[in-house]
Amino acid sequence: MNKQKESFYEKVRSSILRLVQFVTVDVWKRKSFIGGVIIAIWVSIQNFNDKDLRKKATALSFNTLLALVPMLAVVLAIARGFGFQSTVENLLVETASNNNMEVMDAVFGYVNSYMEKARGGVFMGVGIVILFVSVVNVLRSLEEVFNKDIWYVGKSRNIVRQFVDYISVIVIVPVLMVVMSGFSVYVSSAFSATELGGYFSPVISVWMKVLPFVVVCALFTIIYITVPNTKVKFVPALIAGVVAGSAFQFFQLLYINGQIWVSSYNAIYGSFAALPLLMLWLQLSFSILLYGATLSFSCQNIKNYILKKELEHISPYFKNFMCLVILNVIAKRFEKMETPVSLTEIASENQIPYQLVARLTAELEHNGILAKKETDDEEVVYIPAFDIDKLTVAEVYERMQKDGAGFDDFQFDGDAHFENIKKKNEELYDKYIHLTADILVKDL
């Protein structure tokens, strides 16, 4: 009996080990579609955990909660300007469910009071500025996470472009909310008024259920394309948008239908009973949003992806080699007066892992070898930082090898043997530099 148990446990253990081996090693060697899907999902989950995006989601949730009243004030003010404030308020009430009517009434009271103070008296100009700044700060924080933590883009859009984009988002959101609600009602009533209404009632019913899902997925897709300060292809953004939109809709239903939990908190928290659920909903929403962003990155760069453990253990020899490859591509483009290349183009055209390109270009820029610039459509590209006719292999090695602390930064009490080794090492290094001093990077 004991032998049978041991045999069973051994089989389970062996199956788990084979699964881990397949996911972490074997699948990376396959080029099939299924293999690509598994890799993309695995990589996105790994990136989400490695970059600690849960904490970023928590920070965004907290910032959003602090800016909740100003954000709703902006949305309702725009809705009031277009004449559909009541429609937006009804949508918000439906989202919060009937169990939170006291909370929603209080929130609407705060919002109306905020808008009255913002547009009246001494506080008119200051109030409006604070209102928009509160909303813009949340959007800027989101863009920073997308750029630095997910897409390896060190620079965000300029302030003017950010302001224009954010104001556009602030105006579009309430319009989409009304469209999502009003269009479904319009289609339903239009068909009901015709003789074909009875025949198409099942189709209309399905349509009204599917339309919010389509709108949410489209909204996520637009976010994944427009927010990062780099070029994101449509298909990866669409895949991520559908996955994130589906997850968001699922948790939205849980949030709405799970309001029964609030009743158990009413005795303790009173009218504040909805706050725990609101924080949970914000946390999950931003987690889903950030995971979708990592998924779009993984899908777009899956052919040129490298595992984190491999990226952290690249040899100095291979690092120097890849620096020369990247510089050669950029220098030749510059010499031919062609369009400068972006990180994505360098990675895809030369089959180099995207993360490796991002890391090495950042080091080359730090050492004054490369410079970044923005194109007319705000895409970040790279050009040589100085004359390519003076950019030699020796110059690259000199700048890269001596980046960081050296002999002058440490106090060594070396003996004669130590000094002798140092002298020999410098002689060998000088010989190597002399051999490569006349080799231009562009001619490699």
Short mmCIF file of C-alpha atoms in Angstrom, two decimals:
data_model
loop_
_atom_site.label_atom_id
_atom_site.label_comp_id
_atom_site.label_asym_id
_atom_site.label_seq_id
_atom_site.Cartn_x
_atom_site.Cartn_y
_atom_site.Cartn_z
CA MET A 1 0.00 0.00 0.00
CA ASN A 2 2.82 2.37 0.90
CA LYS A 3 4.58 1.55 -2.36
CA GLN A 4 1.41 2.42 -4.30
CA LYS A 5 1.19 5.79 -2.50
CA GLU A 6 4.84 6.49 -3.21
CA SER A 7 4.32 5.55 -6.85
CA PHE A 8 1.30 7.89 -7.09
CA TYR A 9 3.13 10.81 -5.46
CA GLU A 10 6.12 10.17 -7.70
CA LYS A 11 3.91 10.33 -10.80
CA VAL A 12 2.33 13.59 -9.62
CA ARG A 13 5.76 15.05 -8.87
CA SER A 14 7.08 13.93 -12.25
CA SER A 15 4.07 15.47 -14.05
CA ILE A 16 4.55 18.79 -12.27
CA LEU A 17 8.26 18.84 -13.12
CA ARG A 18 7.50 18.09 -16.79
CA LEU A 19 4.94 20.92 -16.86
CA VAL A 20 7.45 23.36 -15.35
CA GLN A 21 10.11 22.17 -17.82
CA PHE A 22 7.69 22.68 -20.73
CA VAL A 23 6.61 26.18 -19.68
CA THR A 24 10.05 27.48 -18.70
CA VAL A 25 12.30 25.78 -21.28
CA ASP A 26 10.74 23.57 -23.98
CA VAL A 27 8.01 25.93 -25.20
CA TRP A 28 10.60 28.67 -25.89
CA LYS A 29 12.18 26.44 -28.54
CA ARG A 30 8.93 25.98 -30.47
CA LYS A 31 7.68 28.31 -33.20
CA SER A 32 4.01 27.19 -33.35
CA PHE A 33 1.04 29.48 -32.73
CA ILE A 34 0.08 27.64 -29.55
CA GLY A 35 3.65 27.92 -28.34
CA GLY A 36 3.58 31.65 -29.03
CA VAL A 37 0.33 32.06 -27.08
CA ILE A 38 1.72 30.16 -24.09
CA ILE A 39 4.94 32.20 -24.18
CA ALA A 40 3.03 35.49 -24.38
CA ILE A 41 0.83 34.59 -21.40
CA TRP A 42 3.78 33.27 -19.39
CA VAL A 43 5.91 36.31 -20.16
CA SER A 44 3.13 38.77 -19.32
CA ILE A 45 2.49 37.07 -15.96
CA GLN A 46 6.23 37.00 -15.24
CA ASN A 47 6.61 40.69 -16.16
CA PHE A 48 3.60 41.64 -14.04
CA ASN A 49 5.13 39.93 -11.01
CA ASP A 50 8.78 40.90 -11.62
CA LYS A 51 7.97 44.58 -12.01
CA ASP A 52 5.72 44.52 -8.95
CA LEU A 53 2.86 46.09 -10.86
CA ARG A 54 0.44 45.24 -8.04
CA LYS A 55 2.04 48.02 -5.99
CA LYS A 56 1.77 50.35 -8.96
CA ALA A 57 -1.93 49.44 -9.24
CA THR A 58 -2.37 50.18 -5.53
CA ALA A 59 -0.71 53.59 -5.91
CA LEU A 60 -2.90 54.42 -8.92
CA SER A 61 -5.98 53.30 -6.97
CA PHE A 62 -5.07 55.58 -4.07
CA ASN A 63 -4.44 58.55 -6.39
CA THR A 64 -7.73 57.88 -8.16
CA LEU A 65 -9.61 57.70 -4.86
CA LEU A 66 -8.14 61.06 -3.81
CA ALA A 67 -9.12 62.55 -7.17
CA LEU A 68 -12.50 60.79 -7.32
CA VAL A 69 -14.62 63.87 -6.58
CA PRO A 70 -12.68 66.15 -9.01
CA MET A 71 -12.80 63.43 -11.69
CA LEU A 72 -16.55 62.98 -11.32
CA ALA A 73 -16.93 66.75 -11.25
CA VAL A 74 -15.15 67.03 -14.61
CA VAL A 75 -17.20 64.20 -16.13
CA LEU A 76 -20.52 65.58 -14.88
CA ALA A 77 -19.60 69.15 -15.85
CA ILE A 78 -18.88 68.05 -19.41
CA ALA A 79 -22.03 65.94 -19.41
CA ARG A 80 -24.01 68.97 -18.20
CA GLY A 81 -22.52 71.05 -21.00
CA PHE A 82 -23.71 68.52 -23.59
CA GLY A 83 -27.09 68.19 -21.89
CA PHE A 84 -26.90 64.58 -20.68
CA GLN A 85 -25.87 64.90 -17.02
CA SER A 86 -28.86 62.84 -15.82
CA THR A 87 -27.94 60.00 -18.19
CA VAL A 88 -24.39 59.84 -16.85
CA GLU A 89 -25.64 60.00 -13.26
CA ASN A 90 -28.04 57.11 -13.93
CA LEU A 91 -25.18 55.06 -15.41
CA LEU A 92 -23.06 55.69 -12.32
CA VAL A 93 -25.94 54.72 -10.04
CA GLU A 94 -26.52 51.51 -12.02
CA THR A 95 -22.82 50.68 -11.74
CA ALA A 96 -22.84 51.23 -8.00
CA SER A 97 -26.13 49.27 -7.61
CA ASN A 98 -29.07 50.19 -5.44
CA ASN A 99 -27.35 49.12 -2.22
CA ASN A 100 -25.07 52.15 -2.44
CA MET A 101 -27.69 54.84 -3.01
CA GLU A 102 -26.77 56.67 0.20
CA VAL A 103 -23.12 56.75 -0.81
CA MET A 104 -23.91 57.88 -4.36
CA ASP A 105 -26.21 60.64 -3.09
CA ALA A 106 -23.41 61.84 -0.80
CA VAL A 107 -20.88 61.68 -3.66
CA PHE A 108 -23.15 63.65 -6.00
CA GLY A 109 -23.65 66.18 -3.22
CA TYR A 110 -19.88 66.62 -2.85
CA VAL A 111 -19.48 66.87 -6.63
CA ASN A 112 -22.18 69.52 -7.03
CA SER A 113 -20.73 71.50 -4.12
CA TYR A 114 -17.25 71.21 -5.64
CA MET A 115 -18.44 72.46 -9.02
CA GLU A 116 -20.31 75.39 -7.47
CA LYS A 117 -17.22 76.50 -5.55
CA ALA A 118 -14.94 75.93 -8.54
CA ARG A 119 -16.92 78.18 -10.86
CA GLY A 120 -18.02 80.90 -8.46
CA GLY A 121 -16.51 83.76 -6.51
CA VAL A 122 -12.81 84.15 -5.74
CA PHE A 123 -12.11 80.46 -6.33
CA MET A 124 -13.31 80.38 -9.92
CA GLY A 125 -9.93 80.28 -11.66
CA VAL A 126 -8.07 78.42 -8.91
CA GLY A 127 -10.84 75.86 -8.49
CA ILE A 128 -10.96 74.97 -12.17
CA VAL A 129 -7.17 74.65 -12.31
CA ILE A 130 -7.07 72.39 -9.23
CA LEU A 131 -9.91 70.33 -10.67
CA PHE A 132 -8.11 69.64 -13.94
CA VAL A 133 -4.71 69.17 -12.27
CA SER A 134 -6.18 66.48 -10.00
CA VAL A 135 -7.43 64.52 -13.00
CA VAL A 136 -4.29 65.08 -15.09
CA ASN A 137 -2.03 63.82 -12.27
CA VAL A 138 -3.80 60.45 -12.29
CA LEU A 139 -3.42 60.15 -16.07
CA ARG A 140 0.25 61.21 -15.92
CA SER A 141 0.96 58.57 -13.27
CA LEU A 142 -0.66 55.95 -15.50
CA GLU A 143 1.40 57.03 -18.52
CA GLU A 144 4.60 56.91 -16.47
CA VAL A 145 3.92 53.30 -15.46
CA PHE A 146 3.17 52.36 -19.08
CA ASN A 147 6.34 54.01 -20.38
CA LYS A 148 8.99 53.18 -17.76
CA ASP A 149 7.80 49.91 -16.24
CA ILE A 150 6.20 48.16 -19.20
CA TRP A 151 7.50 49.54 -22.51
CA TYR A 152 11.02 50.58 -21.40
CA VAL A 153 10.48 54.13 -22.68
CA GLY A 154 12.43 56.57 -20.54
CA LYS A 155 10.73 59.74 -21.76
CA SER A 156 7.07 60.71 -21.65
CA ARG A 157 5.32 63.07 -24.03
CA ASN A 158 5.96 66.77 -23.73
CA ILE A 159 3.68 68.74 -21.42
CA VAL A 160 1.69 70.37 -24.22
CA ARG A 161 0.97 67.03 -25.90
CA GLN A 162 0.04 65.49 -22.54
CA PHE A 163 -2.37 68.32 -21.79
CA VAL A 164 -4.08 68.02 -25.19
CA ASP A 165 -4.34 64.22 -24.96
CA TYR A 166 -5.64 64.23 -21.40
CA ILE A 167 -8.24 66.89 -22.07
CA SER A 168 -9.39 64.80 -25.06
CA VAL A 169 -9.75 61.75 -22.81
CA ILE A 170 -11.65 63.76 -20.19
CA VAL A 171 -14.10 64.94 -22.87
CA ILE A 172 -14.46 61.57 -24.64
CA VAL A 173 -15.17 59.43 -21.54
CA PRO A 174 -18.60 60.91 -20.68
CA VAL A 175 -19.53 60.87 -24.38
CA LEU A 176 -18.68 57.15 -24.57
CA MET A 177 -20.72 56.50 -21.44
CA VAL A 178 -23.77 58.09 -23.05
CA VAL A 179 -23.17 56.35 -26.39
CA MET A 180 -22.86 52.98 -24.64
CA SER A 181 -26.20 53.54 -22.92
CA GLY A 182 -28.15 55.55 -25.49
CA PHE A 183 -27.23 53.63 -28.64
CA SER A 184 -28.48 50.32 -27.23
CA VAL A 185 -31.77 51.91 -26.20
CA TYR A 186 -32.12 53.59 -29.61
CA VAL A 187 -31.56 50.34 -31.55
CA SER A 188 -33.96 48.46 -29.32
CA SER A 189 -36.75 51.04 -29.64
CA ALA A 190 -36.20 51.44 -33.40
CA PHE A 191 -36.62 47.73 -34.06
CA SER A 192 -39.55 47.44 -31.65
CA ALA A 193 -41.42 50.08 -33.65
CA THR A 194 -41.21 47.99 -36.84
CA GLU A 195 -42.97 44.79 -37.86
CA LEU A 196 -39.65 42.94 -37.74
CA GLY A 197 -39.18 43.79 -34.09
CA GLY A 198 -40.67 40.49 -32.90
CA TYR A 199 -38.45 38.44 -35.18
CA PHE A 200 -35.28 40.23 -34.17
CA SER A 201 -36.00 40.51 -30.46
CA PRO A 202 -33.54 37.68 -29.56
CA VAL A 203 -30.86 39.34 -31.68
CA ILE A 204 -31.56 42.72 -30.10
CA SER A 205 -31.39 41.17 -26.65
CA VAL A 206 -27.98 39.65 -27.40
CA TRP A 207 -26.82 42.91 -29.02
CA MET A 208 -27.69 44.95 -25.93
CA LYS A 209 -25.68 42.55 -23.79
CA VAL A 210 -22.70 42.42 -26.15
CA LEU A 211 -22.42 46.15 -26.93
CA PRO A 212 -21.07 47.22 -23.50
CA PHE A 213 -18.49 44.44 -23.76
CA VAL A 214 -17.43 45.65 -27.23
CA VAL A 215 -17.19 49.26 -26.05
CA VAL A 216 -15.09 48.32 -23.00
CA CYS A 217 -12.73 46.15 -25.10
CA ALA A 218 -12.41 48.97 -27.65
CA LEU A 219 -11.65 51.45 -24.85
CA PHE A 220 -8.90 49.20 -23.45
CA THR A 221 -7.47 48.73 -26.95
CA ILE A 222 -7.36 52.50 -27.51
CA ILE A 223 -5.61 52.97 -24.15
CA TYR A 224 -2.94 50.39 -25.02
CA ILE A 225 -2.27 52.08 -28.37
CA THR A 226 -2.33 55.73 -27.31
CA VAL A 227 -0.93 55.88 -23.76
CA PRO A 228 2.63 54.49 -24.28
CA ASN A 229 5.07 56.94 -25.84
CA THR A 230 6.06 54.37 -28.45
CA LYS A 231 4.49 52.66 -31.44
CA VAL A 232 2.13 49.86 -30.41
CA LYS A 233 0.76 47.66 -33.17
CA PHE A 234 -2.99 47.18 -33.48
CA VAL A 235 -3.17 43.37 -33.20
CA PRO A 236 -1.21 43.07 -29.91
CA ALA A 237 -3.24 45.96 -28.48
CA LEU A 238 -6.49 44.33 -29.64
CA ILE A 239 -5.58 40.97 -28.08
CA ALA A 240 -4.72 42.67 -24.80
CA GLY A 241 -7.84 44.83 -25.04
CA VAL A 242 -10.13 41.82 -25.45
CA VAL A 243 -8.47 39.92 -22.58
CA ALA A 244 -8.42 42.92 -20.24
CA GLY A 245 -11.91 44.05 -21.27
CA SER A 246 -13.33 40.57 -20.64
CA ALA A 247 -11.68 40.39 -17.23
CA PHE A 248 -12.90 43.90 -16.38
CA GLN A 249 -16.48 43.07 -17.34
CA PHE A 250 -16.34 39.87 -15.30
CA PHE A 251 -15.12 41.62 -12.16
CA GLN A 252 -17.57 44.45 -12.81
CA LEU A 253 -20.41 41.93 -12.63
CA LEU A 254 -18.93 40.48 -9.45
CA TYR A 255 -18.75 43.97 -7.98
CA ILE A 256 -22.34 44.82 -8.87
CA ASN A 257 -23.81 41.46 -7.88
CA GLY A 258 -21.57 41.19 -4.83
CA GLN A 259 -23.07 44.20 -3.09
CA ILE A 260 -24.68 41.76 -0.66
CA TRP A 261 -21.31 41.80 1.13
CA VAL A 262 -21.96 45.42 2.03
CA SER A 263 -24.93 44.54 4.20
CA SER A 264 -22.66 42.59 6.55
CA TYR A 265 -20.44 45.66 6.95
CA ASN A 266 -23.27 48.14 7.52
CA ALA A 267 -23.41 47.44 11.25
CA ILE A 268 -19.71 48.33 11.58
CA TYR A 269 -19.00 50.93 8.91
CA GLY A 270 -22.43 52.48 8.38
CA SER A 271 -22.51 54.59 5.22
CA PHE A 272 -18.79 53.92 4.72
CA ALA A 273 -19.47 50.22 4.08
CA ALA A 274 -18.99 50.70 0.33
CA LEU A 275 -15.41 51.97 0.70
CA PRO A 276 -13.76 48.52 1.06
CA LEU A 277 -15.51 47.31 -2.09
CA LEU A 278 -14.68 50.53 -3.93
CA MET A 279 -10.98 50.17 -3.07
CA LEU A 280 -11.07 46.51 -4.11
CA TRP A 281 -12.74 47.41 -7.40
CA LEU A 282 -10.19 50.16 -8.14
CA GLN A 283 -7.30 47.83 -7.26
CA LEU A 284 -8.60 45.06 -9.53
CA SER A 285 -9.41 47.50 -12.35
CA PHE A 286 -5.90 48.98 -12.41
CA SER A 287 -4.33 45.51 -12.02
CA ILE A 288 -6.30 44.33 -15.06
CA LEU A 289 -5.34 47.48 -16.99
CA LEU A 290 -1.62 47.06 -16.23
CA TYR A 291 -1.66 43.32 -16.93
CA GLY A 292 -3.24 44.01 -20.31
CA ALA A 293 -0.43 46.48 -21.03
CA THR A 294 2.19 43.83 -20.23
CA LEU A 295 0.31 41.37 -22.44
CA SER A 296 0.34 43.80 -25.38
CA PHE A 297 4.09 44.28 -24.87
CA SER A 298 4.64 40.50 -24.74
CA CYS A 299 2.55 39.86 -27.87
CA GLN A 300 4.35 42.56 -29.85
CA ASN A 301 7.86 41.45 -28.84
CA ILE A 302 7.36 37.72 -28.40
CA LYS A 303 9.63 36.81 -31.31
CA ASN A 304 12.50 38.76 -29.78
CA TYR A 305 12.04 38.10 -26.09
CA ILE A 306 14.61 37.06 -23.53
CA LEU A 307 14.02 35.65 -20.08
CA LYS A 308 14.84 37.89 -17.13
CA LYS A 309 17.42 35.45 -15.75
CA GLU A 310 19.22 35.41 -19.11
CA LEU A 311 19.10 39.20 -19.36
CA GLU A 312 20.73 39.56 -15.93
CA HIS A 313 23.56 37.13 -16.74
CA ILE A 314 24.78 38.42 -20.11
CA SER A 315 28.54 38.14 -20.42
CA PRO A 316 30.66 41.31 -20.89
CA TYR A 317 31.88 39.95 -24.23
CA PHE A 318 28.33 39.50 -25.57
CA LYS A 319 27.29 42.88 -24.16
CA ASN A 320 30.13 44.65 -26.03
CA PHE A 321 29.28 42.74 -29.19
CA MET A 322 25.60 43.75 -29.04
CA CYS A 323 26.55 47.38 -28.39
CA LEU A 324 28.59 47.37 -31.60
CA VAL A 325 25.70 45.78 -33.52
CA ILE A 326 23.23 48.42 -32.31
CA LEU A 327 25.66 51.27 -32.98
CA ASN A 328 26.47 49.91 -36.44
CA VAL A 329 22.77 49.89 -37.38
CA ILE A 330 22.24 53.44 -36.11
CA ALA A 331 25.47 54.81 -37.64
CA LYS A 332 24.75 53.34 -41.08
CA ARG A 333 21.23 54.79 -41.03
CA PHE A 334 22.66 58.17 -40.07
CA GLU A 335 25.35 58.02 -42.77
CA LYS A 336 22.76 57.27 -45.47
CA MET A 337 20.53 60.08 -44.12
CA GLU A 338 17.71 57.59 -43.58
CA THR A 339 14.99 57.83 -40.94
CA PRO A 340 16.39 57.19 -37.43
CA VAL A 341 15.40 53.89 -35.83
CA SER A 342 13.33 53.21 -32.73
CA LEU A 343 13.88 50.48 -30.15
CA THR A 344 11.16 48.35 -31.74
CA GLU A 345 12.73 48.61 -35.21
CA ILE A 346 16.21 47.72 -33.92
CA ALA A 347 14.83 44.68 -32.10
CA SER A 348 12.58 43.37 -34.88
CA GLU A 349 14.88 44.02 -37.86
CA ASN A 350 17.94 42.47 -36.21
CA GLN A 351 16.26 39.73 -34.15
CA ILE A 352 17.57 41.17 -30.87
CA PRO A 353 15.55 40.87 -27.64
CA TYR A 354 13.67 44.11 -27.01
CA GLN A 355 14.66 44.35 -23.34
CA LEU A 356 18.33 43.94 -24.26
CA VAL A 357 18.09 46.72 -26.86
CA ALA A 358 16.37 48.99 -24.33
CA ARG A 359 19.01 48.35 -21.66
CA LEU A 360 22.02 48.78 -23.95
CA THR A 361 20.72 51.91 -25.69
CA ALA A 362 20.12 53.43 -22.25
CA GLU A 363 23.76 52.69 -21.31
CA LEU A 364 25.04 54.03 -24.62
CA GLU A 365 23.02 57.20 -24.12
CA HIS A 366 24.29 57.53 -20.54
CA ASN A 367 27.88 57.34 -21.80
CA GLY A 368 27.33 60.00 -24.45
CA ILE A 369 27.52 57.66 -27.45
CA LEU A 370 23.86 57.83 -28.47
CA ALA A 371 21.23 60.54 -28.26
CA LYS A 372 17.46 60.19 -28.42
CA LYS A 373 15.05 62.49 -30.22
CA GLU A 374 11.35 62.60 -30.98
CA THR A 375 9.82 62.39 -34.44
CA ASP A 376 6.86 64.47 -35.57
CA ASP A 377 4.46 61.77 -34.31
CA GLU A 378 6.14 61.74 -30.86
CA GLU A 379 7.99 58.43 -31.43
CA VAL A 380 11.38 58.13 -29.68
CA VAL A 381 14.27 57.32 -32.04
CA TYR A 382 18.07 57.19 -31.64
CA ILE A 383 20.94 58.90 -33.45
CA PRO A 384 24.74 59.10 -32.85
CA ALA A 385 25.69 61.65 -30.19
CA PHE A 386 28.80 62.80 -32.11
CA ASP A 387 30.57 62.56 -35.47
CA ILE A 388 30.32 58.99 -36.83
CA ASP A 389 33.68 59.50 -38.57
CA LYS A 390 35.22 59.65 -35.09
CA LEU A 391 33.12 56.87 -33.57
CA THR A 392 35.65 54.05 -33.37
CA VAL A 393 35.48 50.67 -31.65
CA ALA A 394 38.16 51.91 -29.24
CA GLU A 395 36.04 54.95 -28.34
CA VAL A 396 33.04 52.74 -27.58
CA TYR A 397 35.08 50.36 -25.41
CA GLU A 398 36.77 53.23 -23.59
CA ARG A 399 33.46 54.81 -22.63
CA MET A 400 31.67 51.57 -21.78
CA GLN A 401 34.51 49.85 -19.88
CA LYS A 402 35.36 52.86 -17.72
CA ASP A 403 31.78 53.70 -16.81
CA GLY A 404 31.56 53.40 -13.04
CA ALA A 405 33.94 53.37 -10.08
CA GLY A 406 37.64 52.75 -10.78
CA PHE A 407 41.07 52.91 -9.18
CA ASP A 408 40.67 56.57 -8.29
CA ASP A 409 37.53 55.80 -6.28
CA PHE A 410 39.12 53.15 -4.05
CA GLN A 411 42.00 53.51 -1.62
CA PHE A 412 44.26 50.53 -2.30
CA ASP A 413 47.35 49.92 -0.21
CA GLY A 414 48.74 47.64 -2.87
CA ASP A 415 52.15 46.03 -2.61
CA ALA A 416 54.65 45.66 -5.46
CA HIS A 417 52.88 42.53 -6.71
CA PHE A 418 49.56 44.38 -6.88
CA GLU A 419 51.11 47.32 -8.75
CA ASN A 420 52.80 44.95 -11.17
CA ILE A 421 49.48 43.27 -12.08
CA LYS A 422 47.84 46.66 -12.50
CA LYS A 423 50.63 47.82 -14.82
CA LYS A 424 50.46 44.66 -16.98
CA ASN A 425 46.68 44.92 -17.21
CA GLU A 426 46.90 48.53 -18.37
CA GLU A 427 49.52 47.63 -20.96
CA LEU A 428 47.27 44.89 -22.40
CA TYR A 429 44.28 47.21 -22.40
CA ASP A 430 46.25 49.97 -24.15
CA LYS A 431 47.37 47.51 -26.84
CA TYR A 432 43.78 46.46 -27.46
CA ILE A 433 42.63 50.08 -27.66
CA HIS A 434 45.48 50.85 -30.07
CA LEU A 435 44.45 47.94 -32.32
CA THR A 436 40.85 49.15 -32.55
CA ALA A 437 41.54 52.90 -32.62
CA ASP A 438 41.28 53.12 -36.42
CA ILE A 439 38.23 50.88 -36.86
CA LEU A 440 35.06 52.93 -37.35
CA VAL A 441 31.82 51.43 -36.06
CA LYS A 442 29.98 52.34 -39.26
CA ASP A 443 32.48 50.25 -41.29
CA LEU A 444 32.00 47.01 -39.35
#
